[in-house]
Amino acid sequence: MNSLFKSSYRAFTNIALIKYWGKRHEDLFLPLTSSLSLTLDAFYTDTTVEFKPNAKADVFILDGVQQGVELTQKVSQFVDLFRETAGMNMPVTVTSINHVPTAAGLASSASAFAALASACNGALGLGLDNRALSIYARQGSGSATRSLFGGFVVWHKGEGEDSQSSYAEAIDDAEWDIGMLVVIINQQQKKISSRVGMAHTRDTSPFYAMWPSEVEKDLAAIIPAIEAHDFETVGEIAEHNAMKMHASILASNPSFTYFEPDSLVAMAIVKELREQGIACYVTMDAGPNVKVIGRLSEMDQIIARFKHDFKADQLIVAKPGSAPIELKA
Ligand code: ADP
Ligand code: DP6
Ligand code: CO
């Protein structure tokens, strides 16, 4: 609903094919590398923002539960970016529902801050475009930068400490034969957040020194492959990029990993399917859940094999998703 100072938006999560893993500026959320993702239709956040001139304080309600000081403060600080732009200081009530497990490596922070940025823009009537909003969303969570667009999206790392130079851009609508099978292995909240995990890897992993140049090479190779709709090259580059990120994580000190035993089971199934002539590839984020990049036309065969080892409700097919959409009452 969009009455005075109130607006609701749905934003979709995205899964990186070329990962963002490391910041060069913590407060501005400026990344050490550019990254590239696919927005997914199956996972999203619905957020309503209402500015209330007579309220005493900001309120944040997530999945029907009023949140405590820490999470509310995170949301307040993010909304401050918009309050500063609008030159006002009204308290806000943010009500959000995640149609994605929270903090489980399925990119809830991406859909969350893209939805919140879009709804703040709507509620304050700022009229910012999605590129400008991606710069705001970035300052809530890096991966949220890319959820302001649908299909395949690049997040440019930008220059130096120039916040305005680090934004997202759509490069392909992904309206071809590509999607993801998300294998839910564990929906629990992770012990090591993306934020903490990436800083620890950057600071302690000897392999991290290689990461920025690997990302640059992978990005240069995957963009033309996406433009050519070359599914196999896209999948090969994405899988290798994810494994390089996880290898670098494993080599941090003290070491840690987001893999769980069933993540390895899922990876073995993907290899087996490939040996049988079904091209599909794995990517994983800061959590144990596995995303299988596959042709939508072959998803039924991929799911049939996964059902030998996983329950049907652990297997969710996602097609390419869109930019955020306004929710009207
Ligand atoms: P994920 O893998 O789900 O992205 P992160 O650790 O990156 O995990 O982000 C999870 C954090 O994002 C939560 O702890 C919370 O601070 C924030 N978050 C998640 N959902 C929402 C929401 N709907 N609105 C505001 N913030 C949210
Ligand atoms: C592995 O965007 O969740 O999913 O910027 O600290 O909020 P913050 O981290 P976040 O990190 C995402 C890491 C990743 C890779 C990716 O999405 O590119
Ligand atoms: Co996240």
PDB file of N, CA, C and O in Angstrom, residues 20-23 192-203 208 256 258:
ATOM      1  N   TYR A  20      31.226 -12.337  -4.372  1.00  0.00           N
ATOM      2  CA  TYR A  20      31.757 -11.212  -3.588  1.00  0.00           C
ATOM      3  C   TYR A  20      32.224 -11.805  -2.269  1.00  0.00           C
ATOM      4  O   TYR A  20      31.427 -12.390  -1.533  1.00  0.00           O
ATOM      5  N   TRP A  21      33.508 -11.703  -1.967  1.00  0.00           N
ATOM      6  CA  TRP A  21      34.001 -12.247  -0.689  1.00  0.00           C
ATOM      7  C   TRP A  21      35.153 -11.375  -0.212  1.00  0.00           C
ATOM      8  O   TRP A  21      36.312 -11.665  -0.465  1.00  0.00           O
ATOM      9  N   GLY A  22      34.830 -10.270   0.414  1.00  0.00           N
ATOM     10  CA  GLY A  22      35.855  -9.389   0.953  1.00  0.00           C
ATOM     11  C   GLY A  22      35.571  -7.933   0.649  1.00  0.00           C
ATOM     12  O   GLY A  22      35.206  -7.591  -0.470  1.00  0.00           O
ATOM     13  N   LYS A  23      35.733  -7.094   1.692  1.00  0.00           N
ATOM     14  CA  LYS A  23      35.508  -5.651   1.531  1.00  0.00           C
ATOM     15  C   LYS A  23      36.833  -4.911   1.555  1.00  0.00           C
ATOM     16  O   LYS A  23      37.754  -5.311   2.252  1.00  0.00           O
ATOM     17  N   ILE A 192      28.811 -18.495  11.565  1.00  0.00           N
ATOM     18  CA  ILE A 192      29.725 -17.430  11.128  1.00  0.00           C
ATOM     19  C   ILE A 192      29.047 -16.667   9.992  1.00  0.00           C
ATOM     20  O   ILE A 192      28.847 -17.204   8.896  1.00  0.00           O
ATOM     21  N   SER A 193      28.654 -15.413  10.263  1.00  0.00           N
ATOM     22  CA  SER A 193      27.949 -14.613   9.250  1.00  0.00           C
ATOM     23  C   SER A 193      28.870 -14.373   8.050  1.00  0.00           C
ATOM     24  O   SER A 193      30.096 -14.493   8.151  1.00  0.00           O
ATOM     25  N   SER A 194      28.274 -14.011   6.917  1.00  0.00           N
ATOM     26  CA  SER A 194      29.072 -13.677   5.735  1.00  0.00           C
ATOM     27  C   SER A 194      30.067 -12.580   6.096  1.00  0.00           C
ATOM     28  O   SER A 194      31.232 -12.614   5.700  1.00  0.00           O
ATOM     29  N   ARG A 195      29.562 -11.597   6.837  1.00  0.00           N
ATOM     30  CA  ARG A 195      30.377 -10.412   7.148  1.00  0.00           C
ATOM     31  C   ARG A 195      31.644 -10.784   7.904  1.00  0.00           C
ATOM     32  O   ARG A 195      32.750 -10.378   7.559  1.00  0.00           O
ATOM     33  N   VAL A 196      31.465 -11.610   8.951  1.00  0.00           N
ATOM     34  CA  VAL A 196      32.601 -12.026   9.771  1.00  0.00           C
ATOM     35  C   VAL A 196      33.486 -12.993   8.975  1.00  0.00           C
ATOM     36  O   VAL A 196      34.717 -12.891   8.982  1.00  0.00           O
ATOM     37  N   GLY A 197      32.857 -13.917   8.246  1.00  0.00           N
ATOM     38  CA  GLY A 197      33.611 -14.932   7.497  1.00  0.00           C
ATOM     39  C   GLY A 197      34.500 -14.319   6.432  1.00  0.00           C
ATOM     40  O   GLY A 197      35.654 -14.728   6.257  1.00  0.00           O
ATOM     41  N   MET A 198      33.983 -13.315   5.731  1.00  0.00           N
ATOM     42  CA  MET A 198      34.792 -12.755   4.634  1.00  0.00           C
ATOM     43  C   MET A 198      35.960 -11.917   5.180  1.00  0.00           C
ATOM     44  O   MET A 198      37.050 -11.915   4.602  1.00  0.00           O
ATOM     45  N   ALA A 199      35.744 -11.241   6.308  1.00  0.00           N
ATOM     46  CA  ALA A 199      36.835 -10.442   6.887  1.00  0.00           C
ATOM     47  C   ALA A 199      37.936 -11.376   7.412  1.00  0.00           C
ATOM     48  O   ALA A 199      39.134 -11.119   7.228  1.00  0.00           O
ATOM     49  N   HIS A 200      37.526 -12.481   8.035  1.00  0.00           N
ATOM     50  CA  HIS A 200      38.495 -13.439   8.576  1.00  0.00           C
ATOM     51  C   HIS A 200      39.307 -14.082   7.437  1.00  0.00           C
ATOM     52  O   HIS A 200      40.532 -14.249   7.559  1.00  0.00           O
ATOM     53  N   THR A 201      38.642 -14.403   6.339  1.00  0.00           N
ATOM     54  CA  THR A 201      39.343 -15.005   5.195  1.00  0.00           C
ATOM     55  C   THR A 201      40.340 -14.000   4.613  1.00  0.00           C
ATOM     56  O   THR A 201      41.511 -14.325   4.372  1.00  0.00           O
ATOM     57  N   ARG A 202      39.852 -12.788   4.407  1.00  0.00           N
ATOM     58  CA  ARG A 202      40.721 -11.732   3.848  1.00  0.00           C
ATOM     59  C   ARG A 202      41.968 -11.530   4.726  1.00  0.00           C
ATOM     60  O   ARG A 202      43.078 -11.402   4.221  1.00  0.00           O
ATOM     61  N   ASP A 203      41.766 -11.560   6.041  1.00  0.00           N
ATOM     62  CA  ASP A 203      42.854 -11.223   6.953  1.00  0.00           C
ATOM     63  C   ASP A 203      43.798 -12.379   7.252  1.00  0.00           C
ATOM     64  O   ASP A 203      44.930 -12.144   7.671  1.00  0.00           O
ATOM     65  N   TYR A 208      43.989 -16.017  -0.086  1.00  0.00           N
ATOM     66  CA  TYR A 208      43.156 -14.873  -0.448  1.00  0.00           C
ATOM     67  C   TYR A 208      43.895 -13.912  -1.393  1.00  0.00           C
ATOM     68  O   TYR A 208      43.257 -13.225  -2.201  1.00  0.00           O
ATOM     69  N   PHE A 256      37.913 -22.607   8.904  1.00  0.00           N
ATOM     70  CA  PHE A 256      36.486 -22.948   9.053  1.00  0.00           C
ATOM     71  C   PHE A 256      35.930 -23.294   7.689  1.00  0.00           C
ATOM     72  O   PHE A 256      36.601 -23.128   6.665  1.00  0.00           O
ATOM     73  N   TYR A 258      31.889 -23.732   5.429  1.00  0.00           N
ATOM     74  CA  TYR A 258      30.426 -23.726   5.412  1.00  0.00           C
ATOM     75  C   TYR A 258      29.877 -25.071   4.936  1.00  0.00           C
ATOM     76  O   TYR A 258      28.672 -25.268   4.903  1.00  0.00           O
TER      77      TYR A 258
END
